[in-house]
Amino acid sequence: MTITITAFERSPDGGKGLARDMRVRWALEEVGQPYDVRLLSFKAMKEPAHLALHPFGQIPTYEEGDLALFESGAIVLHIAERHAGLLPDDTNARARAINWIFAALSTMEPPIVDREIARFLEGDKSWYEERLSMVLGRIRKRLSDLSARLGDANWLDGEFSAGDLQMVSVLLRLKGSGMLDEYPNLSAYVARGEARPAYKRAFDAQLAVLTAASTG
Amino acid sequence: MTITITAFERSPDGGKGLARDMRVRWALEEVGQPYDVRLLSFKAMKEPAHLALHPFGQIPTYEEGDLALFESGAIVLHIAERHAGLLPDDTNARARAINWIFAALSTMEPPIVDREIARFLEGDKSWYEERLSMVLGRIRKRLSDLSARLGDANWLDGEFSAGDLQMVSVLLRLKGSGMLDEYPNLSAYVARGEARPAYKRAFDAQLAVLTAASTG
């Protein structure tokens, strides 16, 4: 069955690969599944046709036959459960890999997104610098705990898994902040993720959309 | 195999059932699995023995034989996958229920937690009221989208599932804010969750810890 995902017609990040369709593309590339992409304008994302697929009017969505999903976390897990390559076979190791998916999305990502929301919504407020330093403190606490757990391992629990795919994707949002440089093992971990051929193919595919839009 | 979870020795919410062990207790009650609870002081949560189980020094954790998990989202999903009662049998319906778990934790919960963080960390700042209104705006946008999707259904997608368990748990954090009253179908949805016998048993169990501590 054909897999169709949705993505931004013009990504707000200018092709840095931070939009969440990137995580789905990466997962599909890891497991070797082809997919189609339907591009959406910001206007189209808020129209009934898309809201029927995604009640919060965002991207990505995932359609495969009769199935429609709309949370990138659930989509990546779905792909990982259906195809070999993103979850270990051992039952307990599999549960631990899924645990890291949730750790990436529920524990690490919220303060990292807060930094972006603060910049976007409060960048012109008198309190911005003081509040930003509070948010950075919360991010550093999480990075420090994660760094301690990772140690000198290549991946969070044995072989590369969907948990690493999500964690690397979350940490990539800090690229350019300089914060990852404070934790050399996390920097190296993210670089290992970016060096994977599947990551590169996914990155190039999302960038090609932008290039086509700007020259089209 | 015995299931052991960890919980606060003295819950910061005073027994309102908002600590995340409640979600795990509720899931275990729904599927009829007994469990042991190990109570932790705030000090013990930051000590090496607990950090080995939970790298971010929080509760709950879940131990079952050789398996140890530490994210409540992953723990509830693990319970739902191992025991009947929290996920539909149909493959696509199952994927959609898991999608709602992620929607609860990744889309709904972050702005709701932001409100609590703002109150806790910024309640005494000059900017508090102005920033709080921004956070409340983000929460209302999500509630409005969720309310539109739920409509007059009892649960998010067919029968009660782990997705509803997580969504109700997340929305319960707004109890007392008055915000749920603005969306009568969401208020009724949360009330349906709280009325489930398994929810009540879990609630009473977490409250009993507090009562024992205060009279002990």
Coordinates of C-alpha atoms in Angstrom, one line a residue:
Chain A
M1 CA 0.0 0.0 0.0
T2 CA 1.2 3.5 -0.9
I3 CA 2.3 5.6 2.1
T4 CA 1.6 9.3 1.8
I5 CA 2.8 11.9 4.3
T6 CA 2.2 15.6 4.4
A7 CA 4.8 18.3 4.8
F8 CA 5.1 22.1 4.7
E9 CA 5.0 23.5 1.2
R10 CA 7.5 26.1 2.5
S11 CA 9.2 25.0 5.7
P12 CA 9.4 27.6 8.4
D13 CA 13.0 26.5 9.2
G14 CA 14.2 27.1 5.7
G15 CA 15.2 23.5 5.0
K16 CA 17.2 22.8 8.2
G17 CA 15.3 19.6 8.6
L18 CA 13.6 20.5 11.9
A19 CA 10.0 20.2 10.7
R20 CA 8.5 17.0 12.0
D21 CA 8.0 15.4 8.6
M22 CA 11.8 14.9 8.8
R23 CA 11.4 12.3 11.6
V24 CA 8.9 10.3 9.5
R25 CA 11.0 10.6 6.4
W26 CA 14.1 9.4 8.3
A27 CA 12.2 6.4 9.7
L28 CA 10.9 5.4 6.3
E29 CA 14.4 5.7 4.9
E30 CA 15.8 3.5 7.7
V31 CA 13.3 0.7 7.0
G32 CA 13.5 1.1 3.2
Q33 CA 9.9 2.1 2.5
P34 CA 9.1 4.4 -0.4
Y35 CA 6.6 7.2 0.3
D36 CA 4.7 10.0 -1.4
V37 CA 4.6 13.5 -0.1
R38 CA 1.6 15.9 -0.3
L39 CA 2.8 19.5 0.3
L40 CA 0.5 21.9 2.2
S41 CA 0.4 25.7 2.5
F42 CA -0.2 27.2 5.9
K43 CA -3.7 28.0 4.7
A44 CA -4.5 24.5 3.6
M45 CA -3.3 23.1 7.0
K46 CA -6.3 24.9 8.6
E47 CA -8.9 23.8 6.1
P48 CA -11.5 21.1 6.8
A49 CA -9.9 18.6 4.5
H50 CA -6.7 18.6 6.5
L51 CA -8.3 19.0 9.9
A52 CA -10.2 15.8 9.2
L53 CA -6.7 14.1 9.1
H54 CA -5.0 16.2 11.7
P55 CA -7.3 17.8 14.4
F56 CA -4.6 20.2 15.4
G57 CA -4.0 21.5 11.9
Q58 CA -0.3 20.6 11.7
I59 CA 2.0 18.4 9.7
P60 CA 3.0 15.6 9.3
T61 CA 0.2 13.1 8.7
Y62 CA 0.5 9.6 7.5
E63 CA -1.9 7.7 5.2
E64 CA -1.6 4.1 4.3
G65 CA -4.7 2.4 2.9
D66 CA -7.5 3.0 5.4
L67 CA -5.2 4.1 8.2
A68 CA -4.5 7.8 9.0
L69 CA -2.3 9.0 11.8
F70 CA -1.2 12.5 12.7
E71 CA 1.4 12.4 15.5
S72 CA 5.0 12.1 14.4
G73 CA 5.8 10.1 17.5
A74 CA 3.0 7.6 16.7
I75 CA 3.9 7.5 13.0
V76 CA 7.5 6.6 13.7
L77 CA 6.5 4.0 16.2
H78 CA 4.0 2.5 13.7
I79 CA 6.7 2.3 11.0
A80 CA 9.1 0.8 13.5
E81 CA 6.6 -1.9 14.5
R82 CA 5.7 -2.8 10.9
H83 CA 9.2 -3.0 9.4
A84 CA 12.5 -4.3 10.6
G85 CA 15.3 -1.9 11.4
L86 CA 14.1 0.4 14.1
L87 CA 13.3 -1.8 17.1
P88 CA 15.2 -4.8 18.5
D89 CA 13.6 -8.3 18.4
D90 CA 14.1 -9.0 22.1
T91 CA 10.9 -8.1 24.0
N92 CA 12.5 -6.2 26.8
A93 CA 15.0 -4.4 24.6
R94 CA 12.0 -3.4 22.4
A95 CA 10.1 -1.9 25.4
R96 CA 13.3 0.0 26.4
A97 CA 13.7 1.4 22.9
I98 CA 10.1 2.6 23.0
N99 CA 10.8 4.1 26.4
W100 CA 13.5 6.3 24.8
I101 CA 11.0 7.5 22.2
F102 CA 8.8 8.8 25.1
A103 CA 11.8 10.2 26.9
A104 CA 12.8 12.2 23.8
L105 CA 9.3 13.5 23.2
S106 CA 8.0 13.9 26.8
T107 CA 11.1 14.7 28.9
M108 CA 13.7 16.3 26.5
E109 CA 11.6 18.1 23.9
P110 CA 9.3 20.3 25.9
P111 CA 12.0 22.6 27.4
I112 CA 13.8 22.7 24.1
V113 CA 10.6 23.8 22.3
D114 CA 10.0 26.3 25.1
R115 CA 13.2 28.1 24.0
E116 CA 11.9 28.4 20.5
I117 CA 8.4 29.6 21.7
A118 CA 10.1 32.2 24.0
R119 CA 12.2 33.5 21.1
F120 CA 9.2 33.6 18.8
L121 CA 6.5 35.0 21.1
E122 CA 8.5 36.9 23.8
G123 CA 11.7 38.0 21.9
D124 CA 10.5 41.6 22.0
K125 CA 9.4 41.5 25.7
S126 CA 11.3 43.3 28.5
W127 CA 11.6 40.0 30.4
Y128 CA 12.9 37.9 27.5
E129 CA 16.6 37.6 28.6
E130 CA 15.7 36.8 32.2
R131 CA 13.1 34.2 31.2
L132 CA 15.3 32.7 28.5
S133 CA 18.0 32.0 31.1
M134 CA 15.4 30.1 33.2
V135 CA 14.5 28.0 30.1
L136 CA 18.1 27.3 29.3
G137 CA 18.7 26.2 32.9
R138 CA 15.9 23.6 32.5
I139 CA 17.4 22.4 29.2
R140 CA 20.9 22.1 30.7
K141 CA 19.5 20.0 33.5
R142 CA 18.0 17.5 31.0
L143 CA 21.1 17.5 28.8
S144 CA 23.3 16.8 31.8
D145 CA 21.2 13.9 32.9
L146 CA 21.0 12.5 29.3
S147 CA 24.8 12.9 28.9
A148 CA 25.4 11.0 32.2
R149 CA 23.2 8.2 31.0
L150 CA 24.7 8.0 27.5
G151 CA 28.3 7.9 28.7
D152 CA 30.6 6.7 26.0
A153 CA 28.0 4.5 24.3
N154 CA 27.1 5.0 20.6
W155 CA 23.4 4.8 21.1
L156 CA 21.0 4.9 24.1
D157 CA 20.5 1.2 24.5
G158 CA 22.4 -1.2 22.3
E159 CA 21.9 -0.8 18.5
F160 CA 20.4 2.3 16.9
S161 CA 16.6 2.4 17.4
A162 CA 13.6 4.5 16.9
G163 CA 14.4 5.9 20.3
D164 CA 17.7 7.2 19.0
L165 CA 16.0 8.6 15.9
Q166 CA 13.6 10.6 18.1
M167 CA 16.3 11.7 20.6
V168 CA 18.7 12.8 17.8
S169 CA 15.8 14.7 16.1
V170 CA 15.0 16.5 19.3
L171 CA 18.6 17.4 20.1
L172 CA 19.1 18.7 16.6
R173 CA 16.7 21.6 17.5
L174 CA 19.6 22.9 19.7
K175 CA 22.0 23.0 16.8
G176 CA 23.2 26.6 16.5
S177 CA 22.5 27.3 20.2
G178 CA 26.0 26.1 21.2
M179 CA 24.4 24.2 24.0
L180 CA 25.3 20.8 22.6
D181 CA 29.0 21.7 22.6
E182 CA 28.8 21.8 26.4
Y183 CA 28.2 18.0 26.3
P184 CA 30.8 16.4 23.9
N185 CA 29.2 13.0 24.1
L186 CA 25.8 14.4 23.1
S187 CA 27.4 16.3 20.2
A188 CA 29.1 13.2 19.0
Y189 CA 25.8 11.2 19.4
V190 CA 23.9 13.7 17.3
A191 CA 26.7 13.7 14.6
R192 CA 26.4 9.9 14.5
G193 CA 22.7 10.2 13.8
E194 CA 23.3 12.8 11.1
A195 CA 25.9 10.6 9.5
R196 CA 23.5 7.8 8.8
P197 CA 22.7 7.3 5.1
A198 CA 19.0 7.2 5.9
Y199 CA 19.2 10.5 7.7
K200 CA 21.0 12.1 4.8
R201 CA 18.5 10.8 2.2
A202 CA 15.6 12.1 4.3
F203 CA 17.4 15.5 4.8
D204 CA 18.0 15.8 1.1
A205 CA 14.4 14.9 0.3
Q206 CA 13.0 17.6 2.6
L207 CA 15.5 20.2 1.3
A208 CA 14.6 19.4 -2.3
V209 CA 11.1 20.6 -1.6
L210 CA 12.4 24.0 -0.6
T211 CA 14.8 24.2 -3.5
A212 CA 12.0 23.3 -6.0
A213 CA 9.8 25.9 -4.4
S214 CA 12.4 28.7 -4.6
T215 CA 13.3 28.0 -8.2
G216 CA 9.9 27.0 -9.4
Chain B
M1 CA 6.3 -11.7 37.7
T2 CA 5.7 -9.0 40.3
I3 CA 5.3 -5.5 39.0
T4 CA 6.9 -2.8 41.1
I5 CA 6.4 0.9 40.5
T6 CA 7.8 3.9 42.3
A7 CA 5.9 6.9 43.5
F8 CA 6.4 10.0 45.7
E9 CA 6.6 9.4 49.4
R10 CA 4.8 12.7 49.8
S11 CA 3.1 13.8 46.6
P12 CA 3.6 17.5 45.7
D13 CA 0.0 17.8 44.7
G14 CA -1.3 16.7 48.1
G15 CA -3.1 13.6 46.8
K16 CA -5.0 15.1 43.9
G17 CA -3.9 12.3 41.7
L18 CA -1.8 14.4 39.3
A19 CA 1.6 12.7 39.9
R20 CA 2.4 10.5 37.0
D21 CA 2.4 7.2 38.9
M22 CA -1.4 7.7 38.8
R23 CA -1.5 7.0 35.1
V24 CA 0.4 3.8 35.6
R25 CA -1.8 2.8 38.5
W26 CA -4.9 3.5 36.4
A27 CA -3.6 1.4 33.5
L28 CA -2.8 -1.5 35.9
E29 CA -6.2 -1.3 37.4
E30 CA -7.9 -1.3 34.0
V31 CA -6.1 -4.5 33.0
G32 CA -6.5 -6.1 36.4
Q33 CA -2.8 -6.5 37.2
P34 CA -1.7 -6.3 40.9
Y35 CA 1.4 -4.2 41.6
D36 CA 3.7 -3.2 44.4
V37 CA 4.7 0.4 45.1
R38 CA 8.1 1.6 46.4
L39 CA 7.8 5.1 47.8
L40 CA 10.7 7.6 47.4
S41 CA 11.6 10.8 49.1
F42 CA 12.8 13.7 47.0
K43 CA 16.3 13.0 48.2
A44 CA 16.2 9.3 47.3
M45 CA 15.0 10.2 43.8
K46 CA 18.3 12.0 43.1
E47 CA 20.5 9.2 44.5
P48 CA 22.5 6.7 42.3
A49 CA 20.2 3.8 43.0
H50 CA 17.2 5.5 41.6
L51 CA 19.1 7.3 38.8
A52 CA 20.2 3.9 37.5
L53 CA 16.5 3.2 37.0
H54 CA 15.4 6.7 36.0
P55 CA 18.2 8.9 34.4
F56 CA 16.2 12.1 35.0
G57 CA 15.6 11.3 38.7
Q58 CA 11.8 11.3 38.6
I59 CA 8.9 8.9 39.3
P60 CA 7.3 6.6 38.2
T61 CA 9.5 3.7 37.3
Y62 CA 8.3 0.2 36.4
E63 CA 10.1 -3.0 37.2
E64 CA 9.0 -6.4 36.1
G65 CA 11.6 -9.2 36.2
D66 CA 14.5 -8.0 34.1
L67 CA 12.7 -5.1 32.6
A68 CA 12.9 -1.6 33.9
L69 CA 11.1 1.4 32.3
F70 CA 10.9 5.0 33.4
E71 CA 8.6 7.1 31.2
S72 CA 4.9 6.9 32.2
G73 CA 3.9 7.1 28.5
A74 CA 6.0 4.1 27.7
I75 CA 4.9 2.2 30.8
V76 CA 1.2 2.7 30.0
L77 CA 1.8 1.6 26.4
H78 CA 3.8 -1.5 27.6
I79 CA 0.9 -2.5 30.0
A80 CA -1.6 -1.9 27.2
E81 CA 0.4 -4.1 24.8
R82 CA 0.8 -6.9 27.3
H83 CA -2.7 -7.1 28.7
A84 CA -6.2 -6.9 27.2
G85 CA -8.4 -3.9 27.9
L86 CA -6.5 -0.8 26.8
L87 CA -6.0 -1.2 23.1
P88 CA -8.4 -2.5 20.4
D89 CA -7.7 -5.7 18.6
D90 CA -8.0 -4.3 15.1
T91 CA -4.6 -3.3 13.8
N92 CA -5.6 0.1 12.5
A93 CA -7.7 1.0 15.5
R94 CA -4.8 0.0 17.7
A95 CA -2.4 2.4 15.8
R96 CA -5.0 5.2 16.1
A97 CA -5.3 4.6 19.9
I98 CA -1.5 4.8 20.2
N99 CA -1.7 8.0 18.1
W100 CA -3.9 9.5 20.8
I101 CA -1.4 8.6 23.5
F102 CA 1.2 10.7 21.6
A103 CA -1.4 13.5 21.0
A104 CA -2.0 13.7 24.7
L105 CA 1.6 13.7 25.7
S106 CA 3.2 15.7 22.8
T107 CA 0.5 18.1 21.7
M108 CA -1.8 18.7 24.6
E109 CA 0.4 18.3 27.7
P110 CA 3.3 20.7 27.0
P111 CA 1.3 24.0 27.2
I112 CA -0.7 22.6 30.1
V113 CA 2.5 21.9 32.0
D114 CA 3.8 25.4 31.0
R115 CA 1.0 26.9 33.0
E116 CA 2.2 25.0 36.1
I117 CA 5.9 25.9 35.5
A118 CA 5.0 29.6 35.0
R119 CA 3.1 29.6 38.3
F120 CA 5.8 27.8 40.1
L121 CA 8.9 29.6 38.7
E122 CA 7.5 33.0 37.6
G123 CA 4.6 33.6 39.9
D124 CA 6.5 36.4 41.7
K125 CA 7.8 38.0 38.5
S126 CA 6.5 41.3 37.2
W127 CA 5.7 39.7 33.8
Y128 CA 3.7 36.8 35.2
E129 CA 0.2 37.9 34.3
E130 CA 1.1 38.9 30.8
R131 CA 2.9 35.7 30.1
L132 CA 0.3 33.6 31.8
S133 CA -2.3 34.9 29.4
M134 CA -0.1 33.9 26.5
V135 CA 0.2 30.4 27.9
L136 CA -3.6 30.2 28.5
G137 CA -4.1 31.2 24.9
R138 CA -2.0 28.3 23.7
I139 CA -3.9 25.9 25.9
R140 CA -7.3 27.2 24.7
K141 CA -6.3 26.7 21.1
R142 CA -5.5 23.0 21.8
L143 CA -8.6 22.5 23.9
S144 CA -10.7 24.0 21.1
D145 CA -9.2 21.7 18.5
L146 CA -9.6 18.7 20.7
S147 CA -13.2 19.6 21.6
A148 CA -14.0 19.9 17.9
R149 CA -12.6 16.5 17.2
L150 CA -14.3 14.8 20.1
G151 CA -17.7 16.2 19.3
D152 CA -20.4 14.2 21.1
A153 CA -18.5 11.0 21.2
N154 CA -17.8 9.3 24.5
W155 CA -14.2 8.5 23.8
L156 CA -11.6 9.7 21.2
D157 CA -11.8 6.7 18.9
G158 CA -14.4 4.0 19.6
E159 CA -14.0 2.2 22.9
F160 CA -12.1 3.6 25.9
S161 CA -8.3 3.1 25.2
A162 CA -4.9 3.9 26.6
G163 CA -5.2 7.1 24.4
D164 CA -8.2 8.2 26.5
L165 CA -6.4 7.2 29.7
Q166 CA -3.6 9.6 28.8
M167 CA -5.8 12.4 27.4
V168 CA -8.0 12.4 30.5
S169 CA -5.0 12.3 32.8
V170 CA -3.5 15.3 30.9
L171 CA -6.8 17.3 31.0
L172 CA -7.2 16.6 34.7
R173 CA -4.2 18.9 35.3
L174 CA -6.6 21.8 34.3
K175 CA -9.1 20.9 37.0
G176 CA -9.5 23.9 39.2
S177 CA -8.4 26.3 36.5
G178 CA -12.0 26.6 35.2
M179 CA -10.7 26.2 31.6
L180 CA -12.4 22.8 31.1
D181 CA -15.8 24.4 31.9
E182 CA -15.4 26.4 28.6
Y183 CA -15.7 23.1 26.7
P184 CA -18.6 21.1 28.1
N185 CA -17.9 18.1 26.0
L186 CA -14.3 17.9 27.3
S187 CA -15.6 18.4 30.9
A188 CA -18.0 15.5 30.4
Y189 CA -15.2 13.4 28.8
V190 CA -12.9 13.9 31.8
A191 CA -15.8 13.1 34.2
R192 CA -16.4 9.9 32.3
G193 CA -12.8 9.0 32.8
E194 CA -12.9 9.8 36.5
A195 CA -16.1 7.7 36.9
R196 CA -14.4 4.5 35.7
P197 CA -14.0 2.0 38.6
A198 CA -10.3 1.4 37.7
Y199 CA -9.7 5.2 37.9
K200 CA -11.3 5.3 41.3
R201 CA -9.3 2.4 42.6
A202 CA -6.1 4.0 41.4
F203 CA -7.0 7.3 42.9
D204 CA -7.8 5.8 46.2
A205 CA -4.5 3.9 46.2
Q206 CA -2.4 7.0 45.6
L207 CA -4.4 8.9 48.2
A208 CA -3.9 6.2 50.8
V209 CA -0.1 6.8 50.6
L210 CA -0.6 10.4 51.6
T211 CA -3.1 9.6 54.4
A212 CA -0.8 6.9 55.8
A213 CA 2.1 9.4 55.7
S214 CA 0.2 12.2 57.5
T215 CA -1.1 9.9 60.2
G216 CA 2.0 7.7 60.4

